[in-house]
């Protein structure tokens, strides 16, 4: 089983827009087209609740609150239990699923996401859960950097944030230069 891929489904869920059923369908990649086809209105509320709880896990992890992150993941593992089974069509296609046959789309997806994030936390620690440092973004990510130094969810957010900081420093420097001549011309008291 590729636990990192399951963990990334948790990230995808937290970062997803879930305004309507079409947004939920957009969450499923082509290899999970059957989920996209079978998801129903009742699943939308389930995914929204899970999304909020998984967001809490990332918030706990990034603020050093490991005990709360673990408690929330354990609670989610009870709600979305992992019941592994082998699936496939022939000997070249065998693979593992995390739920029993006939599970709902929400049970299948969420069991995998919660399991993947739980394994991730056990393997790498909750400090590897990240929330984008760009204030305009807020997306979550899994920090795979070699020294646990990642701060942004993407290169785009990193660049946007760095450019904004550079421009702010430049404006501040220009403002200081303009203020200095005015002070020099002011009469002495």
PDB file of C-alpha atoms in Angstrom:
ATOM      1  CA  UNK A   1       0.000   0.000   0.000  1.00  0.00           C
ATOM      2  CA  UNK A   2       1.246   3.474  -0.807  1.00  0.00           C
ATOM      3  CA  UNK A   3       0.596   5.298   2.444  1.00  0.00           C
ATOM      4  CA  UNK A   4       1.971   8.585   1.119  1.00  0.00           C
ATOM      5  CA  UNK A   5      -0.640   8.538  -1.638  1.00  0.00           C
ATOM      6  CA  UNK A   6      -3.341   7.961   0.965  1.00  0.00           C
ATOM      7  CA  UNK A   7      -1.951  10.823   3.070  1.00  0.00           C
ATOM      8  CA  UNK A   8      -2.050  13.079   0.012  1.00  0.00           C
ATOM      9  CA  UNK A   9      -5.762  12.303  -0.406  1.00  0.00           C
ATOM     10  CA  UNK A  10      -6.203  13.834   3.045  1.00  0.00           C
ATOM     11  CA  UNK A  11      -4.316  16.942   1.908  1.00  0.00           C
ATOM     12  CA  UNK A  12      -6.431  17.098  -1.252  1.00  0.00           C
ATOM     13  CA  UNK A  13      -9.603  16.921   0.815  1.00  0.00           C
ATOM     14  CA  UNK A  14      -8.559  19.671   3.234  1.00  0.00           C
ATOM     15  CA  UNK A  15      -7.606  21.950   0.323  1.00  0.00           C
ATOM     16  CA  UNK A  16     -10.704  21.175  -1.742  1.00  0.00           C
ATOM     17  CA  UNK A  17     -13.602  23.499  -2.347  1.00  0.00           C
ATOM     18  CA  UNK A  18     -16.770  21.717  -1.308  1.00  0.00           C
ATOM     19  CA  UNK A  19     -19.541  24.150  -2.197  1.00  0.00           C
ATOM     20  CA  UNK A  20     -21.564  21.576  -4.107  1.00  0.00           C
ATOM     21  CA  UNK A  21     -21.570  18.049  -5.499  1.00  0.00           C
ATOM     22  CA  UNK A  22     -19.584  19.109  -8.587  1.00  0.00           C
ATOM     23  CA  UNK A  23     -16.789  20.378  -6.306  1.00  0.00           C
ATOM     24  CA  UNK A  24     -16.806  17.037  -4.503  1.00  0.00           C
ATOM     25  CA  UNK A  25     -16.649  15.140  -7.795  1.00  0.00           C
ATOM     26  CA  UNK A  26     -13.612  17.223  -8.796  1.00  0.00           C
ATOM     27  CA  UNK A  27     -11.782  15.788  -5.775  1.00  0.00           C
ATOM     28  CA  UNK A  28     -11.522  12.341  -7.376  1.00  0.00           C
ATOM     29  CA  UNK A  29      -8.735  11.734  -9.901  1.00  0.00           C
ATOM     30  CA  UNK A  30      -9.274   9.593 -12.981  1.00  0.00           C
ATOM     31  CA  UNK A  31      -8.032   6.442 -11.258  1.00  0.00           C
ATOM     32  CA  UNK A  32     -10.962   6.856  -8.854  1.00  0.00           C
ATOM     33  CA  UNK A  33     -13.536   7.655 -11.519  1.00  0.00           C
ATOM     34  CA  UNK A  34     -15.913   5.125  -9.945  1.00  0.00           C
ATOM     35  CA  UNK A  35     -16.001   7.327  -6.812  1.00  0.00           C
ATOM     36  CA  UNK A  36     -16.753  10.395  -8.906  1.00  0.00           C
ATOM     37  CA  UNK A  37     -19.606   8.491 -10.560  1.00  0.00           C
ATOM     38  CA  UNK A  38     -21.068   7.069  -7.333  1.00  0.00           C
ATOM     39  CA  UNK A  39     -20.740  10.033  -4.954  1.00  0.00           C
ATOM     40  CA  UNK A  40     -24.112  11.381  -3.841  1.00  0.00           C
ATOM     41  CA  UNK A  41     -25.545  14.438  -2.103  1.00  0.00           C
ATOM     42  CA  UNK A  42     -25.473  12.659   1.280  1.00  0.00           C
ATOM     43  CA  UNK A  43     -21.679  12.317   0.926  1.00  0.00           C
ATOM     44  CA  UNK A  44     -21.168  16.076   0.641  1.00  0.00           C
ATOM     45  CA  UNK A  45     -22.005  16.743   4.311  1.00  0.00           C
ATOM     46  CA  UNK A  46     -19.832  13.807   5.403  1.00  0.00           C
ATOM     47  CA  UNK A  47     -16.857  15.108   3.417  1.00  0.00           C
ATOM     48  CA  UNK A  48     -17.333  18.648   4.767  1.00  0.00           C
ATOM     49  CA  UNK A  49     -17.285  17.412   8.393  1.00  0.00           C
ATOM     50  CA  UNK A  50     -14.215  15.274   7.736  1.00  0.00           C
ATOM     51  CA  UNK A  51     -12.540  18.190   5.934  1.00  0.00           C
ATOM     52  CA  UNK A  52     -12.908  20.411   8.994  1.00  0.00           C
ATOM     53  CA  UNK A  53     -11.621  17.734  11.353  1.00  0.00           C
ATOM     54  CA  UNK A  54      -8.622  16.967   9.146  1.00  0.00           C
ATOM     55  CA  UNK A  55      -7.892  20.706   8.928  1.00  0.00           C
ATOM     56  CA  UNK A  56      -7.777  20.675  12.728  1.00  0.00           C
ATOM     57  CA  UNK A  57      -5.174  17.888  12.574  1.00  0.00           C
ATOM     58  CA  UNK A  58      -2.939  20.083  10.404  1.00  0.00           C
ATOM     59  CA  UNK A  59      -3.476  23.085  12.677  1.00  0.00           C
ATOM     60  CA  UNK A  60      -2.560  20.975  15.718  1.00  0.00           C
ATOM     61  CA  UNK A  61       0.517  19.584  13.983  1.00  0.00           C
ATOM     62  CA  UNK A  62       1.840  22.969  12.883  1.00  0.00           C
ATOM     63  CA  UNK A  63       1.402  24.421  16.357  1.00  0.00           C
ATOM     64  CA  UNK A  64       3.231  21.567  18.105  1.00  0.00           C
ATOM     65  CA  UNK A  65       0.075  20.111  19.638  1.00  0.00           C
ATOM     66  CA  UNK A  66       0.883  16.465  18.922  1.00  0.00           C
ATOM     67  CA  UNK A  67      -1.432  15.036  21.555  1.00  0.00           C
ATOM     68  CA  UNK A  68      -4.433  16.828  20.033  1.00  0.00           C
ATOM     69  CA  UNK A  69      -3.432  15.767  16.499  1.00  0.00           C
ATOM     70  CA  UNK A  70      -3.145  12.143  17.606  1.00  0.00           C
ATOM     71  CA  UNK A  71      -6.439  12.292  19.528  1.00  0.00           C
ATOM     72  CA  UNK A  72      -8.266  13.695  16.493  1.00  0.00           C
ATOM     73  CA  UNK A  73      -6.774  11.109  14.133  1.00  0.00           C
ATOM     74  CA  UNK A  74      -7.672   8.312  16.562  1.00  0.00           C
ATOM     75  CA  UNK A  75     -11.235   9.606  16.760  1.00  0.00           C
ATOM     76  CA  UNK A  76     -11.399   9.741  12.960  1.00  0.00           C
ATOM     77  CA  UNK A  77     -10.012   6.197  12.713  1.00  0.00           C
ATOM     78  CA  UNK A  78     -12.971   5.065  14.822  1.00  0.00           C
ATOM     79  CA  UNK A  79     -15.435   6.862  12.554  1.00  0.00           C
ATOM     80  CA  UNK A  80     -13.718   5.686   9.348  1.00  0.00           C
ATOM     81  CA  UNK A  81     -12.164   2.321  10.284  1.00  0.00           C
ATOM     82  CA  UNK A  82      -9.671   0.602   8.052  1.00  0.00           C
ATOM     83  CA  UNK A  83     -10.819  -2.845   6.950  1.00  0.00           C
ATOM     84  CA  UNK A  84      -8.201  -3.933   4.419  1.00  0.00           C
ATOM     85  CA  UNK A  85      -9.021  -6.260   1.570  1.00  0.00           C
ATOM     86  CA  UNK A  86      -7.308  -7.444  -1.576  1.00  0.00           C
ATOM     87  CA  UNK A  87      -8.941  -6.343  -4.780  1.00  0.00           C
ATOM     88  CA  UNK A  88      -8.265  -6.680  -8.504  1.00  0.00           C
ATOM     89  CA  UNK A  89      -9.231  -8.618 -11.590  1.00  0.00           C
ATOM     90  CA  UNK A  90      -6.296 -10.964 -12.167  1.00  0.00           C
ATOM     91  CA  UNK A  91      -2.882 -11.869 -10.771  1.00  0.00           C
ATOM     92  CA  UNK A  92      -1.238  -8.813 -12.355  1.00  0.00           C
ATOM     93  CA  UNK A  93      -3.738  -6.376 -10.853  1.00  0.00           C
ATOM     94  CA  UNK A  94      -3.899  -7.303  -7.141  1.00  0.00           C
ATOM     95  CA  UNK A  95      -3.898  -4.326  -4.810  1.00  0.00           C
ATOM     96  CA  UNK A  96      -5.134  -3.338  -1.370  1.00  0.00           C
ATOM     97  CA  UNK A  97      -8.257  -1.397  -0.500  1.00  0.00           C
ATOM     98  CA  UNK A  98      -8.829   0.053   2.940  1.00  0.00           C
ATOM     99  CA  UNK A  99     -12.520  -0.734   3.333  1.00  0.00           C
ATOM    100  CA  UNK A 100     -14.825  -3.665   2.930  1.00  0.00           C
ATOM    101  CA  UNK A 101     -16.542  -4.422  -0.339  1.00  0.00           C
ATOM    102  CA  UNK A 102     -19.609  -2.295  -0.902  1.00  0.00           C
ATOM    103  CA  UNK A 103     -18.462   0.566   1.340  1.00  0.00           C
ATOM    104  CA  UNK A 104     -19.796   4.005   0.475  1.00  0.00           C
ATOM    105  CA  UNK A 105     -17.614   6.463  -1.400  1.00  0.00           C
ATOM    106  CA  UNK A 106     -17.161   8.533   1.742  1.00  0.00           C
ATOM    107  CA  UNK A 107     -16.177   5.477   3.813  1.00  0.00           C
ATOM    108  CA  UNK A 108     -13.638   4.325   1.199  1.00  0.00           C
ATOM    109  CA  UNK A 109     -12.053   7.715   0.589  1.00  0.00           C
ATOM    110  CA  UNK A 110     -12.025   8.902   4.199  1.00  0.00           C
ATOM    111  CA  UNK A 111     -10.712   5.641   5.633  1.00  0.00           C
ATOM    112  CA  UNK A 112      -7.777   5.898   3.239  1.00  0.00           C
ATOM    113  CA  UNK A 113      -7.148   9.582   3.938  1.00  0.00           C
ATOM    114  CA  UNK A 114      -7.280   9.186   7.717  1.00  0.00           C
ATOM    115  CA  UNK A 115      -5.161   6.020   7.608  1.00  0.00           C
ATOM    116  CA  UNK A 116      -2.577   7.692   5.364  1.00  0.00           C
ATOM    117  CA  UNK A 117      -2.295  10.773   7.586  1.00  0.00           C
ATOM    118  CA  UNK A 118      -2.078   8.564  10.678  1.00  0.00           C
ATOM    119  CA  UNK A 119       0.775   6.545   9.192  1.00  0.00           C
ATOM    120  CA  UNK A 120       2.436   9.798   8.073  1.00  0.00           C
ATOM    121  CA  UNK A 121       2.261  11.203  11.612  1.00  0.00           C
ATOM    122  CA  UNK A 122       3.715   7.998  13.093  1.00  0.00           C
ATOM    123  CA  UNK A 123       6.500   7.861  10.524  1.00  0.00           C
ATOM    124  CA  UNK A 124       7.487  11.533  10.269  1.00  0.00           C
ATOM    125  CA  UNK A 125       5.841  13.352  13.184  1.00  0.00           C
ATOM    126  CA  UNK A 126       3.188  16.021  13.204  1.00  0.00           C
ATOM    127  CA  UNK A 127       5.792  18.725  12.543  1.00  0.00           C
ATOM    128  CA  UNK A 128       5.693  17.492   8.934  1.00  0.00           C
ATOM    129  CA  UNK A 129       2.059  18.668   8.633  1.00  0.00           C
ATOM    130  CA  UNK A 130       2.147  22.172   7.197  1.00  0.00           C
ATOM    131  CA  UNK A 131      -0.150  25.123   6.629  1.00  0.00           C
ATOM    132  CA  UNK A 132       0.941  27.539   3.894  1.00  0.00           C
ATOM    133  CA  UNK A 133       2.713  30.622   5.276  1.00  0.00           C
ATOM    134  CA  UNK A 134       1.172  32.815   2.570  1.00  0.00           C
ATOM    135  CA  UNK A 135      -1.646  34.553   4.417  1.00  0.00           C
ATOM    136  CA  UNK A 136      -3.759  34.658   1.247  1.00  0.00           C
ATOM    137  CA  UNK A 137      -3.621  30.889   0.804  1.00  0.00           C
ATOM    138  CA  UNK A 138      -4.055  28.712   3.883  1.00  0.00           C
ATOM    139  CA  UNK A 139      -3.707  25.393   2.026  1.00  0.00           C
ATOM    140  CA  UNK A 140      -2.155  22.475   3.861  1.00  0.00           C
ATOM    141  CA  UNK A 141       0.726  20.258   2.727  1.00  0.00           C
ATOM    142  CA  UNK A 142       2.975  17.422   3.835  1.00  0.00           C
ATOM    143  CA  UNK A 143       6.537  18.629   4.398  1.00  0.00           C
ATOM    144  CA  UNK A 144       8.845  16.308   2.492  1.00  0.00           C
ATOM    145  CA  UNK A 145      11.882  18.588   2.675  1.00  0.00           C
ATOM    146  CA  UNK A 146      15.110  17.072   3.946  1.00  0.00           C
ATOM    147  CA  UNK A 147      15.347  19.382   6.959  1.00  0.00           C
ATOM    148  CA  UNK A 148      11.681  20.101   7.769  1.00  0.00           C
ATOM    149  CA  UNK A 149      11.938  23.689   6.546  1.00  0.00           C
ATOM    150  CA  UNK A 150       9.102  23.955   4.044  1.00  0.00           C
ATOM    151  CA  UNK A 151       6.814  26.938   4.669  1.00  0.00           C
ATOM    152  CA  UNK A 152       4.603  27.123   1.591  1.00  0.00           C
ATOM    153  CA  UNK A 153       2.208  24.733  -0.125  1.00  0.00           C
ATOM    154  CA  UNK A 154       3.640  25.480  -3.568  1.00  0.00           C
ATOM    155  CA  UNK A 155       6.348  27.366  -5.444  1.00  0.00           C
ATOM    156  CA  UNK A 156       3.639  29.774  -6.596  1.00  0.00           C
ATOM    157  CA  UNK A 157       2.743  30.758  -3.027  1.00  0.00           C
ATOM    158  CA  UNK A 158       6.418  31.000  -2.036  1.00  0.00           C
ATOM    159  CA  UNK A 159       7.184  33.295  -4.972  1.00  0.00           C
ATOM    160  CA  UNK A 160       4.092  35.429  -4.425  1.00  0.00           C
ATOM    161  CA  UNK A 161       4.916  35.835  -0.725  1.00  0.00           C
ATOM    162  CA  UNK A 162       8.589  36.622  -1.339  1.00  0.00           C
ATOM    163  CA  UNK A 163       7.757  39.179  -4.045  1.00  0.00           C
ATOM    164  CA  UNK A 164       5.206  40.860  -1.754  1.00  0.00           C
ATOM    165  CA  UNK A 165       7.763  41.015   1.085  1.00  0.00           C
ATOM    166  CA  UNK A 166      10.407  42.445  -1.276  1.00  0.00           C
ATOM    167  CA  UNK A 167       8.010  45.125  -2.518  1.00  0.00           C
ATOM    168  CA  UNK A 168       7.022  46.013   1.054  1.00  0.00           C
ATOM    169  CA  UNK A 169      10.692  46.408   2.033  1.00  0.00           C
ATOM    170  CA  UNK A 170      11.282  48.551  -1.039  1.00  0.00           C
ATOM    171  CA  UNK A 171       8.291  50.797  -0.231  1.00  0.00           C
ATOM    172  CA  UNK A 172       9.516  51.133   3.364  1.00  0.00           C
ATOM    173  CA  UNK A 173      13.014  52.109   2.198  1.00  0.00           C
ATOM    174  CA  UNK A 174      11.625  54.711  -0.210  1.00  0.00           C
ATOM    175  CA  UNK A 175       9.413  56.061   2.574  1.00  0.00           C
ATOM    176  CA  UNK A 176      12.434  56.376   4.877  1.00  0.00           C
ATOM    177  CA  UNK A 177      14.421  58.176   2.167  1.00  0.00           C
ATOM    178  CA  UNK A 178      11.589  60.618   1.591  1.00  0.00           C
ATOM    179  CA  UNK A 179      11.170  61.235   5.324  1.00  0.00           C
ATOM    180  CA  UNK A 180      14.905  61.904   5.876  1.00  0.00           C
ATOM    181  CA  UNK A 181      15.127  65.020   3.654  1.00  0.00           C
ATOM    182  CA  UNK A 182      11.955  66.424   5.255  1.00  0.00           C
ATOM    183  CA  UNK A 183      13.499  66.017   8.698  1.00  0.00           C
ATOM    184  CA  UNK A 184      16.701  67.718   7.558  1.00  0.00           C
ATOM    185  CA  UNK A 185      14.752  70.753   6.351  1.00  0.00           C
ATOM    186  CA  UNK A 186      12.699  71.062   9.527  1.00  0.00           C
ATOM    187  CA  UNK A 187      13.709  74.027  11.754  1.00  0.00           C
ATOM    188  CA  UNK A 188      15.714  73.149  14.867  1.00  0.00           C
ATOM    189  CA  UNK A 189      13.990  73.678  18.192  1.00  0.00           C
TER     190      UNK A 189
END
